[in-house]
Coordinates of C-alpha atoms and ligand atoms in Angstrom, one line a residue:
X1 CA 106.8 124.4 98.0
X2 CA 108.9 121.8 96.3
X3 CA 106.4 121.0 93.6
X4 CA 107.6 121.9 90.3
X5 CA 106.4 119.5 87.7
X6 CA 108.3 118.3 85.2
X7 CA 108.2 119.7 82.0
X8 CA 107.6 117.3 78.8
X9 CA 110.5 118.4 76.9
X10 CA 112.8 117.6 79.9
X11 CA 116.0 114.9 79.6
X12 CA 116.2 112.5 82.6
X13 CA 119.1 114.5 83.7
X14 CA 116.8 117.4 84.0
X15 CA 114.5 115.6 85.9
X16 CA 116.7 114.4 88.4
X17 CA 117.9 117.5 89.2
X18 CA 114.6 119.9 89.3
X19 CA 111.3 118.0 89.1
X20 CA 109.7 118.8 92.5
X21 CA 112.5 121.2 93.5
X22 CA 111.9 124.6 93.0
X23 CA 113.6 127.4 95.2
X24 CA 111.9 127.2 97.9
X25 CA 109.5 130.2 97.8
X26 CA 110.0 131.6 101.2
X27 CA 114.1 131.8 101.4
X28 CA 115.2 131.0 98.2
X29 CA 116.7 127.7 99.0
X30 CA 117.8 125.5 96.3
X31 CA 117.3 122.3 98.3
X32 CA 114.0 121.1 99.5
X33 CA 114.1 121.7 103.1
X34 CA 113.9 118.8 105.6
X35 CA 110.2 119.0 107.0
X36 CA 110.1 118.0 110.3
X37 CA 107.1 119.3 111.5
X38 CA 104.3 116.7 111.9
X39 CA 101.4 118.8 111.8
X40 CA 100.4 121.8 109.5
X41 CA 98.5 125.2 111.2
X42 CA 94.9 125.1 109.5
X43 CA 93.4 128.7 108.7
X44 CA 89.4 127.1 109.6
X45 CA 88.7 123.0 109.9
X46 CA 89.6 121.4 107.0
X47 CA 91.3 124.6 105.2
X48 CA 95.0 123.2 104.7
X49 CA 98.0 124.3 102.4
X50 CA 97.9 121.3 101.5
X51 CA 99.4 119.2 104.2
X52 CA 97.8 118.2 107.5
X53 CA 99.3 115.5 109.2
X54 CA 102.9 113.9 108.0
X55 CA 101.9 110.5 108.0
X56 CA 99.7 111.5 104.9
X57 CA 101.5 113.9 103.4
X58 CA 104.9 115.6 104.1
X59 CA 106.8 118.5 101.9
X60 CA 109.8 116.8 101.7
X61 CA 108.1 113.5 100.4
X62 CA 106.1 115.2 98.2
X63 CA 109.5 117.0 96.7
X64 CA 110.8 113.1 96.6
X65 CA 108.0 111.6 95.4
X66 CA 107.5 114.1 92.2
X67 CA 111.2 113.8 91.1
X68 CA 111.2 109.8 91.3
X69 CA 107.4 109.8 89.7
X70 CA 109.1 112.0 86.8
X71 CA 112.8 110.0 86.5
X72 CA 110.0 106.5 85.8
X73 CA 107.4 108.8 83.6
X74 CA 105.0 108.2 86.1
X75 CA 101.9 110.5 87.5
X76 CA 101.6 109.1 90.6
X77 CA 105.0 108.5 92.8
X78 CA 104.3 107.0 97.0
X79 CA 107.5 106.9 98.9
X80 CA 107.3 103.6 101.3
X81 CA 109.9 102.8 104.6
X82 CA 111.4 100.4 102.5
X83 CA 110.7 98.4 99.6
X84 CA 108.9 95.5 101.2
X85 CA 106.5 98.2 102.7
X86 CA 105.8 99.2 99.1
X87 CA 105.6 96.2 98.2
X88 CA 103.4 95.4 101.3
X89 CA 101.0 98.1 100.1
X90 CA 101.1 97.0 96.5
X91 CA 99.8 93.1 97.3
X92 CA 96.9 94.8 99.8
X93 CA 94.9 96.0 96.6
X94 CA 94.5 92.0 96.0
X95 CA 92.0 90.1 97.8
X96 CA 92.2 86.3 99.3
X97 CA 92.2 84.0 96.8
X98 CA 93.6 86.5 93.8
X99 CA 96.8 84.4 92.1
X100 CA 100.4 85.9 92.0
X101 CA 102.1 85.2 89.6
X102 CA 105.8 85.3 90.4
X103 CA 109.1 84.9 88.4
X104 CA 111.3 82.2 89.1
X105 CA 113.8 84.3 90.2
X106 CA 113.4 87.5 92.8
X107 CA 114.8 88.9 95.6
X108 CA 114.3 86.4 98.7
X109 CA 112.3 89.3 101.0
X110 CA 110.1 89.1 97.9
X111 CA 109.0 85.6 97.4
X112 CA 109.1 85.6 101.4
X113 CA 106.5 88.3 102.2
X114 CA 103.9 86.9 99.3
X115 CA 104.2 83.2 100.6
X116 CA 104.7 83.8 104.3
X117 CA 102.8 87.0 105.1
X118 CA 100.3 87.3 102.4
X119 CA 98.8 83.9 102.4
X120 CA 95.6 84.4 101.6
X121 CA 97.2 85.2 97.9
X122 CA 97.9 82.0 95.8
X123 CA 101.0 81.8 94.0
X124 CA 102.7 80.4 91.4
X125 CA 106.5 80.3 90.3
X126 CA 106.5 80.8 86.6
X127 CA 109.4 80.7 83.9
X128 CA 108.8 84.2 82.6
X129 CA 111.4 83.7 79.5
X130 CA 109.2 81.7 77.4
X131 CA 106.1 83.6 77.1
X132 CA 104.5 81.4 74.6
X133 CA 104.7 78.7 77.6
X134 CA 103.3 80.7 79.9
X135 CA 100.5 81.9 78.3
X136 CA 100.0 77.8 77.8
X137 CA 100.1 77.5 81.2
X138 CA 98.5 80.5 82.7
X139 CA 96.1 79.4 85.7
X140 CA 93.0 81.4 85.1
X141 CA 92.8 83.0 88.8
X142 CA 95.9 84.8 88.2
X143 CA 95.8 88.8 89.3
X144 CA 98.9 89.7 89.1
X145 CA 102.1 89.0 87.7
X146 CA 105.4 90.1 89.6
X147 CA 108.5 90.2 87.8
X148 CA 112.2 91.6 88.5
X149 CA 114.2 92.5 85.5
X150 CA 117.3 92.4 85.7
X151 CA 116.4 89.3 88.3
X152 CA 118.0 89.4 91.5
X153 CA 120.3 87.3 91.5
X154 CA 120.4 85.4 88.3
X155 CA 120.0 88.2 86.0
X156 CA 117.6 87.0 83.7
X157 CA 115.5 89.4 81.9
X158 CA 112.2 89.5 80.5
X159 CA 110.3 90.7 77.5
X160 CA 108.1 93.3 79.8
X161 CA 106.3 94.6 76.5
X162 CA 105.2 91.1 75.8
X163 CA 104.4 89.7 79.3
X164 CA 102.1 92.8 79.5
X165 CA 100.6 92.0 76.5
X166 CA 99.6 88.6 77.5
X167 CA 98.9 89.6 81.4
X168 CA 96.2 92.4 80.3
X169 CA 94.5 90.1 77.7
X170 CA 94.1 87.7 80.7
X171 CA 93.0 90.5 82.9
X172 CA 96.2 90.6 85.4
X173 CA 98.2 93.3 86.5
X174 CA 102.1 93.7 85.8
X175 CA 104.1 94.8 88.6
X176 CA 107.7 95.4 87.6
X177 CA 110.7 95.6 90.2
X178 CA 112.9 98.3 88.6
X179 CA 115.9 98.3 91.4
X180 CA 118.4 96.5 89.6
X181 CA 117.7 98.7 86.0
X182 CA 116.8 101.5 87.7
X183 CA 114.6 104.1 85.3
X184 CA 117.5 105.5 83.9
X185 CA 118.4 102.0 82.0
X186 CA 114.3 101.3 81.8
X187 CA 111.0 102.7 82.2
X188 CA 108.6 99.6 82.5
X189 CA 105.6 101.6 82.5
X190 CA 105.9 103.1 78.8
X191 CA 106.1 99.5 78.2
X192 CA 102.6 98.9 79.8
X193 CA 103.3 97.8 83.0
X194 CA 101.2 98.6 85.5
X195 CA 103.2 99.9 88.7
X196 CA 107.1 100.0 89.1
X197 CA 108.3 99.5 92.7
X198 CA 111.7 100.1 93.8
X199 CA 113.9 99.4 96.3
X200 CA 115.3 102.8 97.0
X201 CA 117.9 101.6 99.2
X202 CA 119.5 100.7 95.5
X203 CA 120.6 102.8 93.3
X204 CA 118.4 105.4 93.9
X205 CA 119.4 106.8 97.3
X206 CA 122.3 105.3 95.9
X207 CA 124.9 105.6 99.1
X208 CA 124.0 103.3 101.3
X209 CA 122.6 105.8 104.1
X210 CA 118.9 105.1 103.6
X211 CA 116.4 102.0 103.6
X212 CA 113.3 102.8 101.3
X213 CA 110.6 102.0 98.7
X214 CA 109.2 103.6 96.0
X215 CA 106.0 102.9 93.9
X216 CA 104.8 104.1 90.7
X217 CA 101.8 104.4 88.4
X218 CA 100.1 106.1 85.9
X219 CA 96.2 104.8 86.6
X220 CA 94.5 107.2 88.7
X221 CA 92.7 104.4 90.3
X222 CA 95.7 102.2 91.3
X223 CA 97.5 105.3 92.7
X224 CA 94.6 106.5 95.1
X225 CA 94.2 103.0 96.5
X226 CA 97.9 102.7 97.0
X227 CA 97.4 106.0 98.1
X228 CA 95.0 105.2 100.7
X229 CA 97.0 102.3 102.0
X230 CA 100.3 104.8 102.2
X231 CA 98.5 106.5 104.9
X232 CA 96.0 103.9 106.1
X233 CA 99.2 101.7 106.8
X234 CA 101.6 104.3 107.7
X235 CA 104.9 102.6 106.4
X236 CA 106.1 105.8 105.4
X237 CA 109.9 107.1 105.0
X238 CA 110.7 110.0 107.3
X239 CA 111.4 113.5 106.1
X240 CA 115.3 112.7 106.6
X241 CA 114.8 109.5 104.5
X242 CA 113.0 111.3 101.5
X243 CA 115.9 114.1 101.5
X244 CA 119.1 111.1 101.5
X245 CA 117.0 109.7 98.8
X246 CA 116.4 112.6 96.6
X247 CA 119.9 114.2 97.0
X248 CA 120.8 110.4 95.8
X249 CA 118.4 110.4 92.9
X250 CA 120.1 113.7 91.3
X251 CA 123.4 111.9 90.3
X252 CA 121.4 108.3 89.1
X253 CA 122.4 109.1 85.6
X254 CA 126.2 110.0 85.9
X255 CA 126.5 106.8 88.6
X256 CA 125.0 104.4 86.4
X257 CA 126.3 105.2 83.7
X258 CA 130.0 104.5 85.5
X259 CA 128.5 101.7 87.5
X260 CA 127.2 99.7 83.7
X261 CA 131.4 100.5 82.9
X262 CA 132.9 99.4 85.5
X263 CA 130.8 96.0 85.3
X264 CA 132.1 95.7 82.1
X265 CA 135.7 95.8 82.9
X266 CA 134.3 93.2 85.7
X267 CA 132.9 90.7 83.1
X268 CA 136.0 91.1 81.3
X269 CA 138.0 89.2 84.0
X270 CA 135.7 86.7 85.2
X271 CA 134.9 85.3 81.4
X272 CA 137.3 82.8 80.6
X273 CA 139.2 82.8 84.5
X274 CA 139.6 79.4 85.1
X275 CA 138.1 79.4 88.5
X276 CA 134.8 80.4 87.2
X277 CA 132.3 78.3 85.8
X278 CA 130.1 80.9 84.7
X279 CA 129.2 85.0 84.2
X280 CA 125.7 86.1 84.4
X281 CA 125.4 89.4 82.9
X282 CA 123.0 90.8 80.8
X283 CA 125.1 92.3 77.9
X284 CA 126.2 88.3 77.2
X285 CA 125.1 86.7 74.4
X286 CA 123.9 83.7 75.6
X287 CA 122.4 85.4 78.8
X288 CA 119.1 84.5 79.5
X289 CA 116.7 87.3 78.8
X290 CA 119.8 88.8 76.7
X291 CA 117.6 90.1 73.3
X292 CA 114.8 91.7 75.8
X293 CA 117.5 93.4 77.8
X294 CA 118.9 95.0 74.6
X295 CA 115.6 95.6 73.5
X296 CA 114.3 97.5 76.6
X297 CA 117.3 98.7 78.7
X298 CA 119.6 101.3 77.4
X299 CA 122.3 99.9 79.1
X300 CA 123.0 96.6 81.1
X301 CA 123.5 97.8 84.3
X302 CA 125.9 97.5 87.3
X303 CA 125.2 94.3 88.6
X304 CA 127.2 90.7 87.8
X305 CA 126.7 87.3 89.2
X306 CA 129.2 84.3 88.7
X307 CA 129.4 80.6 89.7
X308 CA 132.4 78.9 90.8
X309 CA 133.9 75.7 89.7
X310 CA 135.1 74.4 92.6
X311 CA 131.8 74.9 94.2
X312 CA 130.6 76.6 97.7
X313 CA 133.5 76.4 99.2
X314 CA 135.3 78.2 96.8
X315 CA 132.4 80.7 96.7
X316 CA 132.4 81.2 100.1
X317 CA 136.7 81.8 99.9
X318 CA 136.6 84.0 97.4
X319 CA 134.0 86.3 98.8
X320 CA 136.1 86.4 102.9
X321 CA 139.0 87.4 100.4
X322 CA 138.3 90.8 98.7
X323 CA 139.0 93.8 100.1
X324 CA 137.7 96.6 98.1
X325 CA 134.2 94.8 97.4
X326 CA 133.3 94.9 100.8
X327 CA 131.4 91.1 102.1
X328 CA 127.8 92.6 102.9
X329 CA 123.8 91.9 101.4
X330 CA 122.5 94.9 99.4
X331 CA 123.5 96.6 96.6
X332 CA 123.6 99.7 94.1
X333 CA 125.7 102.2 95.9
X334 CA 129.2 104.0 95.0
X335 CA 131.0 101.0 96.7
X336 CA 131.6 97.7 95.9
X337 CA 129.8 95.0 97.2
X338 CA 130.0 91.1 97.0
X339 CA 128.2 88.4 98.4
X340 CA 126.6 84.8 98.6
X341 CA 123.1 84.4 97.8
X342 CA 122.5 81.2 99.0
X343 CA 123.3 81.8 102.5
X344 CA 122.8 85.6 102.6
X345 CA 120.0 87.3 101.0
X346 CA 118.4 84.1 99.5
X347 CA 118.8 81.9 102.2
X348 CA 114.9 82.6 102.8
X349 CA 114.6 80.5 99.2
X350 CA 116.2 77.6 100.4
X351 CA 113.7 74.5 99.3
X352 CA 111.6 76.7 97.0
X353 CA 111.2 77.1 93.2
X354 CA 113.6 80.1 93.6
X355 CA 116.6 78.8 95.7
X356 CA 120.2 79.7 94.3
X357 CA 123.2 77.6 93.3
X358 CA 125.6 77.8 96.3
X359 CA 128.2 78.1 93.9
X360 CA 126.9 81.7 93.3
X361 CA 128.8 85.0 94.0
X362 CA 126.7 88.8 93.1
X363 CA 128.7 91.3 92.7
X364 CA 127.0 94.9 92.9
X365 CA 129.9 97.1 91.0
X366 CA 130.4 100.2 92.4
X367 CA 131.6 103.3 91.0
X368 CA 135.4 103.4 92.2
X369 CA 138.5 103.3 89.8
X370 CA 137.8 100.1 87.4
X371 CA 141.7 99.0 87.5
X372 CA 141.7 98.6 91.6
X373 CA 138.2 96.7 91.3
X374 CA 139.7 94.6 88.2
X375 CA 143.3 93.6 90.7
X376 CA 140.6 93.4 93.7
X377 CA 138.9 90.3 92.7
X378 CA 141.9 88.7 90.7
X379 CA 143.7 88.4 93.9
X380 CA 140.7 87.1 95.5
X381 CA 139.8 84.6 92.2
X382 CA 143.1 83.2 93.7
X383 CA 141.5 81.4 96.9
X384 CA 139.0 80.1 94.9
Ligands
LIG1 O1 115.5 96.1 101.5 P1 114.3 96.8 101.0 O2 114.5 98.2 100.8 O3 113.0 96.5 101.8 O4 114.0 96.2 99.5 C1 113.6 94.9 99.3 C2 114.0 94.5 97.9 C3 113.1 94.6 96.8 N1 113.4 94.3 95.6 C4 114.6 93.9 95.2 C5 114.9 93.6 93.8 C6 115.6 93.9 96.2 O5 116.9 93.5 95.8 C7 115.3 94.2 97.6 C8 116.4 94.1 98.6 N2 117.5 93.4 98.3 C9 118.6 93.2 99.1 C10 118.7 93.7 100.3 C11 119.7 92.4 98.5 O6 120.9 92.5 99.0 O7 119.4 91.8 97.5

């Protein structure tokens, strides 16, 4: 059931929409059923159809995790509770004293679960722009290199073909944080990264109904000790989760595509308002990490950071005054969101190498008519 692979010649669309979601064989359903049941009837000891016990496997995941594995051209997909438990999982196939190497910028969860909860892993915060400086630089314990592209929430980007390059001559692994791209703007493992991990509470699930993680690889090795640490561990989605975050993952395409549109029509505002000091969006010219993001990404996604001239306080006006982006941390569904790193989802940075101006506003774009988004934060822009 709910295993159909994807075929090679199949667009990203395709995938979406039928990798690991055949009919289901018994009734016909088009939708993968919701599997509640925790425990599968075996014929003699050990003689399974293929599930046992839901922790370690479920019908509905496996439906989830073989559409996701197919939308990042991966052959391994593990669906996690949330994306710190995959990330969790990920950093427990290091051992005490292996290096992390970890952009400068990253979600604040992120840099909070490798410096406070995995401790017995070094780590170092690293200007990933200039890779010619950090291969100068690179301490030689490094295992691992962990990098966000688009960052979250400065939106730099990085050259993932050539940080690879220089991570595997040095013998590190490159894990990629694909939530804010998502794999319909970039697949980071035919760039040679070693696993993708997601936020799937992003724009995958894409509605803001389900908290998840996602993982992805193609070595065999990699994926059956993350596989064994899935179910070892046990921070595993539900059966409801992996069917919000499916049903989510068929329109990815069509709502990023409208969510990269409407940012634009966002940009368009901010540059040049007087009140704003500066855009961070990738499709700028002078972005940081611009030339690797039109490189790599097909488009430049739905996310959009800004500074404020007149400081926090302005920031903080601005952000109590819109009424369609609603005032809340997360991001990548249909509806608009704004907030304030610094105090909100960063404020776990604050006195590290990855704290935030607290002039900064994000903006996650949603998909609703451009023109009322567009009026929406003019009015606001007024406050500041
Ligand atoms: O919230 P959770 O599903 O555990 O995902 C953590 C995470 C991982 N990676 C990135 C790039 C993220 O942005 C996040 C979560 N971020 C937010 C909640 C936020 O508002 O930035």
């Amino acid at each position: 059931m709910g295993e159909i692979e994807a075929q090679e010649s199949w667009g990203f669309d395709t995938r979406a929409i039928h990798a690991g979601q055949e009919p289901d064989p018994t009734t016909g359903a088009v939708v993968p059923p919701i599997s509640l049941s925790t425990t599968f009837a075996q014929d003699g000891v050990g003689n399974t159809k293929g599930f046992e016990y839901s922790r370690s496997g479920n019908p509905t995941r496996t439906a989830y995790e073989t559409q996701i594995a197919a939308l990042e051209g991966a052959t391994h997909g593990l669906a996690f509770a949330s994306g710190l438990a995959a990330e969790d999982n990920i950093l427990r196939l290091f051992k005490a004293g292996d290096r992390v190497l970890l952009g400068n910028d990253a979600y604040g969860g992120t840099y909070r679960l490798i410096s406070k909860v995995h401790t017995h892993l070094p780590w170092t915060a690293v200007d990933l722009l200039d890779v010619d400086a950090l291969a100068a630089s690179w301490p030689k314990d490094t295992k691992l290199v962990w990098l966000e592209t688009p960052t979250n929430p400065l939106l730099r980007c990085f050259d993932i073909e050539a940080i690879c390059a220089l991570a595997h001559e040095r013998g590190a692994v490159v894990v990629v944080d694909n939530t804010f791209a998502t794999p319909y703007l970039q697949q980071p493992l035919s760039l040679g990264a070693d696993l993708v991990v997601h936020s799937a509470t992003k724009y995958l699930g894409g509605h803001s109904d389900v908290v998840g993680g996602f993982a992805a690889a193609n070595d065999d090795d990699i994926a059956q000790r993350l596989r064994f640490t899935q179910n070892a561990a046990g921070a595993v989605p539900s059966p409801f989760d992996c069917y919000l975050a499916l049903r989510g993952a068929k329109t990815l395409a069509v709502r990023m595509e409208r969510h990269c549109s409407n940012a634009r029509s966002i940009v368009d505002v901010l540059i040049g308002h007087k009140a704003v000091e500066r855009v961070l969006y990738p499709q700028l010219p002078d972005h940081p990490g611009h030339r690797a993001a039109a490189k790599q990404m097909r488009d430049f996604g739905g996310m959009v950071s800004f500074t404020l001239r007149a400081g926090q306080a302005a920031a903080l006006r601005v952000a109590a005054a819109t009424e369609l982006f609603t005032l809340g941390e997360s991001l990548g569904a249909v509806e608009s969101l704004i907030e304030h790193p610094g105090q909100m989802t960063h404020a776990s940075a604050a006195g590290s190498p990855l704290e935030v101006p607290d002039n900064l506003l994000r903006l996650s774009v949603g998909i609703e008519t451009a023109a009322d988004l567009v009026a929406d934060l003019a009015q606001a822009l007024e406050q500041a």
